[in-house]
């Protein structure tokens, strides 16, 4: 006898028309082995291809399929937030549509949830089909974040994980709009368990994360989970002032003792450029934090839903999720 009655599988979808059929096939195979009922919650994140039409067709053929159609492309972090808010299950899995995360791990994750864990996350041992630079930069970034932030952030881990009802409730209570889910999964704490897997290449299509989007996510992660960069600015200010003071003494003493008042154009330029650079760097770091405060201060909804199509079976009574975004009607 297991405690999980209904498991929700949340899949964010952005232009994944070629992945949906293979995904459905793999999911159907896995679901046969599961000892509980399942809801497949697809969050269409403003796809411009045939993804939504395919999802609606899937829903006509399968009563387990639910669809959230967001009003535009909000990005994966917010699409996941919508999925977490509207999930009906007492546990949920977040799965990418491109089958880079093997659904075959779901039964193992469920058994760990049944053992009392709240967040069973999949840790990548190998990342196939991704460039060396992407793997290296991701590793370095998460290592940095791990050292800079006050909370332990898991390395080599994505969003592929199963969450217990306790973890789902904790995530629903967060209402910041600038989200870095990987950090938030760590932030909520609770009992975590890693399971290891080899990450496959995409079955079809291309990654939706350009380097500029990844950079944006990285900055959000750093500014949301650490104020150490601000402390670094203060430290840098102190160091530069100290060096400047010592240099001032040297110049004055030289002028008094040797009558050498002109320090020279090159040294003047070097000092000017160095100070200019450090001031710009300090302003840039402070500006990043200011930008986050500016965005958060507007309290805009995290997402808007154009249409919500719940699954058509005994669980389809209307629900009232703790809303971060409203249905536009
Ligand atoms: N995705 C999304 N909105 C976006 C970008 C991506 O919902 O703006 C979804 C995408 O459809 C996929 C998942 O997020 O299901 C992971 O995206 P992708 O495979 O492009 O990321 P990667 O695996 O390269 O990190
Ligand atoms: Mg992918």
Tab-separated table of C-alpha atoms and ligand atoms in Angstrom:
chain	number	residue	atom	x	y	z
A	1	UNK	CA	0.000	0.000	0.000
A	2	UNK	CA	1.563	3.346	-1.019
A	3	UNK	CA	0.740	6.861	0.208
A	4	UNK	CA	0.889	8.605	-3.162
A	5	UNK	CA	-2.583	8.395	-4.706
A	6	UNK	CA	-2.003	10.669	-7.677
A	7	UNK	CA	1.327	11.589	-9.275
A	8	UNK	CA	1.471	14.700	-11.476
A	9	UNK	CA	4.045	14.825	-14.242
A	10	UNK	CA	4.728	18.471	-15.108
A	11	UNK	CA	6.206	19.015	-18.579
A	12	UNK	CA	7.050	22.577	-19.725
A	13	UNK	CA	6.677	22.832	-23.484
A	14	UNK	CA	8.137	25.475	-25.775
A	15	UNK	CA	8.103	24.579	-29.464
A	16	UNK	CA	8.536	20.837	-28.967
A	17	UNK	CA	6.251	19.472	-31.713
A	18	UNK	CA	8.781	16.827	-32.780
A	19	UNK	CA	9.393	15.593	-29.236
A	20	UNK	CA	5.789	15.113	-28.125
A	21	UNK	CA	5.085	11.761	-29.856
A	22	UNK	CA	8.250	10.005	-28.624
A	23	UNK	CA	7.623	11.524	-25.170
A	24	UNK	CA	4.082	10.148	-25.079
A	25	UNK	CA	5.292	6.691	-26.095
A	26	UNK	CA	8.010	6.567	-23.420
A	27	UNK	CA	5.643	7.933	-20.757
A	28	UNK	CA	2.958	5.377	-21.563
A	29	UNK	CA	5.452	2.531	-21.122
A	30	UNK	CA	6.637	3.863	-17.784
A	31	UNK	CA	3.137	4.572	-16.467
A	32	UNK	CA	2.165	0.915	-16.780
A	33	UNK	CA	4.665	0.045	-14.051
A	34	UNK	CA	3.474	2.748	-11.618
A	35	UNK	CA	1.387	1.740	-8.603
A	36	UNK	CA	-0.622	5.018	-8.532
A	37	UNK	CA	-2.811	7.156	-10.756
A	38	UNK	CA	-1.159	9.768	-12.942
A	39	UNK	CA	-1.893	13.268	-14.204
A	40	UNK	CA	0.195	14.527	-17.145
A	41	UNK	CA	0.262	18.298	-16.848
A	42	UNK	CA	1.665	19.952	-19.961
A	43	UNK	CA	2.440	23.653	-19.616
A	44	UNK	CA	2.478	25.229	-23.061
A	45	UNK	CA	4.853	28.160	-22.686
A	46	UNK	CA	3.718	30.231	-25.658
A	47	UNK	CA	4.788	27.747	-28.356
A	48	UNK	CA	4.527	29.089	-31.882
A	49	UNK	CA	4.605	25.665	-33.601
A	50	UNK	CA	1.981	22.870	-33.537
A	51	UNK	CA	2.742	21.818	-29.936
A	52	UNK	CA	-0.575	23.083	-28.503
A	53	UNK	CA	-2.646	21.436	-31.240
A	54	UNK	CA	-0.834	18.112	-30.629
A	55	UNK	CA	-1.385	18.438	-26.870
A	56	UNK	CA	-5.118	19.058	-27.377
A	57	UNK	CA	-5.300	16.001	-29.608
A	58	UNK	CA	-3.500	13.996	-26.900
A	59	UNK	CA	-6.023	15.231	-24.357
A	60	UNK	CA	-8.963	14.065	-26.485
A	61	UNK	CA	-7.423	10.578	-26.620
A	62	UNK	CA	-6.213	10.275	-23.029
A	63	UNK	CA	-8.173	11.289	-19.914
A	64	UNK	CA	-4.971	11.709	-17.885
A	65	UNK	CA	-3.759	14.715	-19.899
A	66	UNK	CA	-4.202	18.253	-18.506
A	67	UNK	CA	-3.033	21.399	-20.289
A	68	UNK	CA	-2.106	24.865	-19.102
A	69	UNK	CA	-1.744	27.247	-22.012
A	70	UNK	CA	0.215	30.329	-20.903
A	71	UNK	CA	-0.657	33.643	-22.554
A	72	UNK	CA	2.887	34.022	-23.984
A	73	UNK	CA	6.414	32.666	-23.588
A	74	UNK	CA	7.304	33.299	-19.936
A	75	UNK	CA	10.395	31.071	-19.818
A	76	UNK	CA	10.862	27.634	-18.291
A	77	UNK	CA	11.196	28.851	-14.695
A	78	UNK	CA	7.749	30.472	-14.705
A	79	UNK	CA	6.193	27.640	-16.728
A	80	UNK	CA	7.359	25.233	-14.008
A	81	UNK	CA	5.867	27.531	-11.390
A	82	UNK	CA	2.468	27.348	-13.146
A	83	UNK	CA	2.758	23.539	-13.269
A	84	UNK	CA	3.579	23.356	-9.547
A	85	UNK	CA	0.638	25.647	-8.691
A	86	UNK	CA	-1.923	23.682	-10.717
A	87	UNK	CA	-0.703	20.120	-10.044
A	88	UNK	CA	-3.393	17.985	-8.422
A	89	UNK	CA	-1.143	15.141	-7.361
A	90	UNK	CA	0.212	14.513	-3.886
A	91	UNK	CA	3.622	14.180	-5.519
A	92	UNK	CA	4.969	15.668	-8.736
A	93	UNK	CA	7.796	15.162	-11.192
A	94	UNK	CA	9.260	17.875	-13.409
A	95	UNK	CA	10.299	16.454	-16.752
A	96	UNK	CA	11.744	18.083	-19.890
A	97	UNK	CA	9.849	17.385	-23.099
A	98	UNK	CA	12.973	16.538	-25.086
A	99	UNK	CA	13.547	13.224	-23.236
A	100	UNK	CA	16.939	14.327	-21.957
A	101	UNK	CA	15.585	13.240	-18.587
A	102	UNK	CA	14.657	9.535	-18.855
A	103	UNK	CA	11.083	8.948	-17.551
A	104	UNK	CA	12.228	5.410	-16.693
A	105	UNK	CA	13.684	6.867	-13.451
A	106	UNK	CA	10.207	7.865	-12.220
A	107	UNK	CA	9.369	4.522	-10.476
A	108	UNK	CA	12.686	4.693	-8.562
A	109	UNK	CA	11.976	8.287	-7.575
A	110	UNK	CA	8.505	7.331	-6.378
A	111	UNK	CA	9.871	4.560	-4.202
A	112	UNK	CA	12.240	7.079	-2.538
A	113	UNK	CA	9.311	9.457	-1.942
A	114	UNK	CA	7.490	6.536	-0.334
A	115	UNK	CA	10.588	6.004	1.842
A	116	UNK	CA	9.981	9.472	3.304
A	117	UNK	CA	12.119	11.778	1.140
A	118	UNK	CA	10.639	15.115	0.010
A	119	UNK	CA	12.876	16.022	-2.919
A	120	UNK	CA	14.351	13.188	-4.974
A	121	UNK	CA	16.595	14.862	-7.549
A	122	UNK	CA	18.370	13.332	-10.503
A	123	UNK	CA	22.092	14.036	-10.594
A	124	UNK	CA	23.848	13.876	-13.972
A	125	UNK	CA	26.992	11.802	-14.234
A	126	UNK	CA	27.330	12.371	-18.001
A	127	UNK	CA	25.775	15.056	-20.273
A	128	UNK	CA	25.459	13.774	-23.817
A	129	UNK	CA	24.847	16.022	-26.840
A	130	UNK	CA	25.943	19.238	-25.085
A	131	UNK	CA	28.994	21.311	-25.948
A	132	UNK	CA	32.110	21.078	-23.811
A	133	UNK	CA	31.845	24.804	-23.058
A	134	UNK	CA	28.234	24.498	-21.817
A	135	UNK	CA	29.085	21.567	-19.517
A	136	UNK	CA	32.197	23.316	-18.198
A	137	UNK	CA	30.528	26.713	-17.648
A	138	UNK	CA	27.523	25.086	-15.918
A	139	UNK	CA	29.852	23.165	-13.604
A	140	UNK	CA	31.892	26.264	-12.756
A	141	UNK	CA	28.778	28.374	-12.203
A	142	UNK	CA	27.155	25.919	-9.795
A	143	UNK	CA	30.434	25.475	-7.959
A	144	UNK	CA	30.665	29.295	-7.550
A	145	UNK	CA	27.041	29.556	-6.458
A	146	UNK	CA	27.606	26.756	-3.975
A	147	UNK	CA	30.463	28.698	-2.330
A	148	UNK	CA	28.799	32.117	-2.538
A	149	UNK	CA	25.303	31.291	-1.320
A	150	UNK	CA	24.254	30.675	2.256
A	151	UNK	CA	22.359	27.501	1.322
A	152	UNK	CA	23.857	24.325	-0.190
A	153	UNK	CA	23.008	24.158	-3.914
A	154	UNK	CA	23.299	20.747	-5.564
A	155	UNK	CA	25.854	20.459	-8.367
A	156	UNK	CA	25.231	18.665	-11.698
A	157	UNK	CA	21.516	18.734	-11.023
A	158	UNK	CA	18.745	20.141	-13.182
A	159	UNK	CA	15.026	20.483	-12.651
A	160	UNK	CA	14.338	16.754	-13.137
A	161	UNK	CA	13.117	15.701	-9.691
A	162	UNK	CA	10.166	14.327	-7.760
A	163	UNK	CA	8.662	16.425	-4.967
A	164	UNK	CA	6.489	15.306	-2.059
A	165	UNK	CA	3.292	17.131	-1.073
A	166	UNK	CA	5.265	18.930	1.656
A	167	UNK	CA	7.799	20.242	-0.888
A	168	UNK	CA	4.995	21.238	-3.278
A	169	UNK	CA	3.305	23.296	-0.511
A	170	UNK	CA	6.632	24.946	0.356
A	171	UNK	CA	7.256	25.935	-3.292
A	172	UNK	CA	3.732	27.318	-3.695
A	173	UNK	CA	4.367	29.734	-0.847
A	174	UNK	CA	7.256	31.447	-2.641
A	175	UNK	CA	5.959	34.383	-4.624
A	176	UNK	CA	9.060	36.050	-5.993
A	177	UNK	CA	8.797	36.739	-9.691
A	178	UNK	CA	12.503	36.566	-10.616
A	179	UNK	CA	12.962	32.837	-10.267
A	180	UNK	CA	15.840	30.449	-10.325
A	181	UNK	CA	14.148	27.163	-9.511
A	182	UNK	CA	17.341	25.225	-8.865
A	183	UNK	CA	18.133	27.613	-6.049
A	184	UNK	CA	14.564	27.562	-4.762
A	185	UNK	CA	14.541	23.748	-4.568
A	186	UNK	CA	17.542	24.066	-2.258
A	187	UNK	CA	16.044	27.004	-0.385
A	188	UNK	CA	12.998	25.037	0.811
A	189	UNK	CA	15.265	22.452	2.447
A	190	UNK	CA	13.461	19.233	3.551
A	191	UNK	CA	14.772	15.691	3.099
A	192	UNK	CA	16.668	15.357	-0.160
A	193	UNK	CA	17.959	12.305	-1.974
A	194	UNK	CA	20.108	12.101	-5.115
A	195	UNK	CA	19.775	9.420	-7.732
A	196	UNK	CA	22.371	9.252	-10.492
A	197	UNK	CA	21.820	8.999	-14.246
A	198	UNK	CA	23.433	9.653	-17.618
A	199	UNK	CA	21.765	12.573	-19.365
A	200	UNK	CA	20.845	11.734	-22.969
A	201	UNK	CA	20.935	14.064	-25.958
A	202	UNK	CA	17.670	15.651	-27.161
A	203	UNK	CA	15.420	13.333	-29.213
A	204	UNK	CA	14.570	16.176	-31.608
A	205	UNK	CA	14.786	19.947	-32.004
A	206	UNK	CA	17.303	22.314	-30.449
A	207	UNK	CA	17.950	23.722	-27.003
A	208	UNK	CA	15.841	26.807	-26.203
A	209	UNK	CA	18.515	28.275	-23.945
A	210	UNK	CA	20.813	30.668	-25.756
A	211	UNK	CA	23.967	31.761	-23.942
A	212	UNK	CA	22.390	35.156	-23.237
A	213	UNK	CA	19.351	33.470	-21.563
A	214	UNK	CA	21.697	31.250	-19.555
A	215	UNK	CA	23.702	34.310	-18.486
A	216	UNK	CA	20.476	35.991	-17.369
A	217	UNK	CA	19.512	32.898	-15.341
A	218	UNK	CA	22.986	32.798	-13.811
A	219	UNK	CA	22.752	36.447	-12.690
A	220	UNK	CA	19.282	35.826	-11.220
A	221	UNK	CA	20.674	32.840	-9.322
A	222	UNK	CA	23.593	34.822	-7.924
A	223	UNK	CA	21.585	37.885	-6.931
A	224	UNK	CA	18.739	35.821	-5.423
A	225	UNK	CA	20.887	33.634	-3.260
A	226	UNK	CA	23.915	35.673	-2.273
A	227	UNK	CA	24.845	39.195	-1.184
A	228	UNK	CA	28.548	38.323	-1.224
A	229	UNK	CA	29.136	40.263	-4.491
A	230	UNK	CA	27.979	43.417	-2.629
A	231	UNK	CA	30.343	42.623	0.195
A	232	UNK	CA	33.078	42.165	-2.403
A	233	UNK	CA	32.380	45.738	-3.608
A	234	UNK	CA	32.848	47.095	-0.072
A	235	UNK	CA	36.046	45.076	0.316
A	236	UNK	CA	37.322	46.300	-3.047
A	237	UNK	CA	36.555	49.918	-2.027
A	238	UNK	CA	38.578	49.503	1.176
A	239	UNK	CA	41.532	47.950	-0.655
A	240	UNK	CA	41.610	50.646	-3.347
A	241	UNK	CA	41.422	53.418	-0.715
A	242	UNK	CA	44.295	51.815	1.182
A	243	UNK	CA	46.457	51.542	-1.937
A	244	UNK	CA	45.584	55.148	-2.861
A	245	UNK	CA	46.580	56.374	0.592
A	246	UNK	CA	49.934	54.580	0.477
A	247	UNK	CA	50.570	55.975	-3.013
A	248	UNK	CA	49.666	59.473	-1.781
A	249	UNK	CA	52.251	59.182	1.002
A	250	UNK	CA	54.884	58.052	-1.508
A	251	UNK	CA	54.156	61.019	-3.804
A	252	UNK	CA	54.185	63.564	-0.957
A	253	UNK	CA	57.384	62.197	0.600
A	254	UNK	CA	59.096	62.111	-2.794
A	255	UNK	CA	58.050	65.705	-3.478
A	256	UNK	CA	59.241	66.940	-0.059
A	257	UNK	CA	62.535	65.054	0.064
A	258	UNK	CA	63.639	65.096	-3.560
A	259	UNK	CA	61.624	68.017	-4.941
A	260	UNK	CA	59.995	65.767	-7.559
A	261	UNK	CA	56.417	67.114	-7.768
A	262	UNK	CA	55.409	65.773	-11.211
A	263	UNK	CA	54.426	62.082	-11.046
A	264	UNK	CA	54.226	61.799	-14.788
A	265	UNK	CA	51.489	61.225	-17.367
A	266	UNK	CA	51.647	57.374	-17.559
A	267	UNK	CA	51.218	56.847	-13.813
A	268	UNK	CA	48.393	59.433	-13.728
A	269	UNK	CA	46.558	57.648	-16.558
A	270	UNK	CA	47.053	54.241	-14.925
A	271	UNK	CA	45.565	55.470	-11.622
A	272	UNK	CA	42.647	57.197	-13.394
A	273	UNK	CA	41.752	54.162	-15.503
A	274	UNK	CA	42.105	51.777	-12.565
A	275	UNK	CA	39.800	53.886	-10.395
A	276	UNK	CA	37.331	54.360	-13.261
A	277	UNK	CA	37.223	50.591	-13.834
A	278	UNK	CA	36.673	49.708	-10.191
A	279	UNK	CA	33.914	52.329	-9.850
A	280	UNK	CA	32.137	51.006	-12.950
A	281	UNK	CA	32.444	47.431	-11.672
A	282	UNK	CA	31.013	48.406	-8.295
A	283	UNK	CA	28.147	50.293	-9.950
A	284	UNK	CA	27.454	47.317	-12.227
A	285	UNK	CA	27.204	44.869	-9.312
A	286	UNK	CA	24.953	47.236	-7.363
A	287	UNK	CA	22.897	47.837	-10.497
A	288	UNK	CA	22.168	44.108	-10.852
A	289	UNK	CA	20.706	44.018	-7.350
A	290	UNK	CA	18.806	47.247	-7.987
A	291	UNK	CA	17.334	45.721	-11.168
A	292	UNK	CA	16.054	42.712	-9.222
A	293	UNK	CA	14.526	44.979	-6.534
A	294	UNK	CA	12.897	47.099	-9.271
A	295	UNK	CA	11.314	44.065	-10.911
A	296	UNK	CA	10.168	42.504	-7.646
A	297	UNK	CA	8.699	45.790	-6.400
A	298	UNK	CA	6.092	45.792	-9.173
A	299	UNK	CA	4.449	42.625	-7.822
A	300	UNK	CA	3.334	41.553	-11.260
A	301	UNK	CA	1.767	38.083	-11.576
A	302	UNK	CA	4.408	35.461	-12.305
A	303	UNK	CA	2.475	34.169	-15.342
A	304	UNK	CA	-0.871	34.499	-17.103
A	305	UNK	CA	-2.915	31.536	-18.250
A	306	UNK	CA	-4.825	31.771	-21.488
A	307	UNK	CA	-6.634	28.462	-20.997
A	308	UNK	CA	-6.596	25.676	-18.403
A	309	UNK	CA	-7.890	22.292	-19.505
A	310	UNK	CA	-7.980	19.908	-16.521
A	311	UNK	CA	-7.822	16.159	-17.016
A	312	UNK	CA	-11.126	14.487	-17.725
A	313	UNK	CA	-11.559	11.929	-14.953
A	314	UNK	CA	-12.661	11.636	-11.343
A	315	UNK	CA	-10.088	14.225	-10.186
A	316	UNK	CA	-11.338	16.958	-12.478
A	317	UNK	CA	-13.216	19.017	-9.888
A	318	UNK	CA	-12.198	22.711	-10.078
A	319	UNK	CA	-9.184	23.536	-7.944
A	320	UNK	CA	-8.094	26.751	-6.364
A	321	UNK	CA	-4.317	26.854	-6.454
A	322	UNK	CA	-2.455	29.492	-4.489
A	323	UNK	CA	-2.205	31.759	-7.471
A	324	UNK	CA	0.891	33.480	-8.744
A	325	UNK	CA	-0.869	34.235	-11.989
A	326	UNK	CA	-4.441	34.500	-13.022
A	327	UNK	CA	-6.430	32.929	-15.806
A	328	UNK	CA	-7.175	35.642	-18.363
A	329	UNK	CA	-10.885	35.491	-19.122
B	1	LIG	N1	11.181	25.411	-22.138
B	1	LIG	C1	10.093	26.195	-21.811
B	1	LIG	N2	10.166	27.557	-22.019
B	1	LIG	C2	11.283	28.159	-22.508
B	1	LIG	C3	12.410	27.342	-22.808
B	1	LIG	C4	12.324	25.981	-22.596
B	1	LIG	O1	9.055	25.676	-21.345
B	1	LIG	O2	11.278	29.376	-22.679
B	1	LIG	C5	11.094	23.938	-21.935
B	1	LIG	C6	11.461	23.117	-23.162
B	1	LIG	O3	10.358	22.932	-24.007
B	1	LIG	C7	11.922	21.811	-22.526
B	1	LIG	C8	12.560	22.278	-21.222
B	1	LIG	O4	12.051	23.578	-20.964
B	1	LIG	O5	10.853	20.951	-22.228
B	1	LIG	C9	14.077	22.302	-21.299
B	1	LIG	O6	14.494	23.121	-22.370
B	1	LIG	P1	15.781	22.815	-23.236
B	1	LIG	O7	15.823	21.369	-23.579
B	1	LIG	O8	15.796	23.772	-24.383
B	1	LIG	O9	16.943	23.167	-22.208
B	1	LIG	P2	18.330	22.390	-21.984
B	1	LIG	O10	18.005	20.941	-21.802
B	1	LIG	O11	19.145	22.639	-23.214
B	1	LIG	O12	18.910	23.021	-20.748
B	2	LIG	MG1	16.903	19.816	-23.027
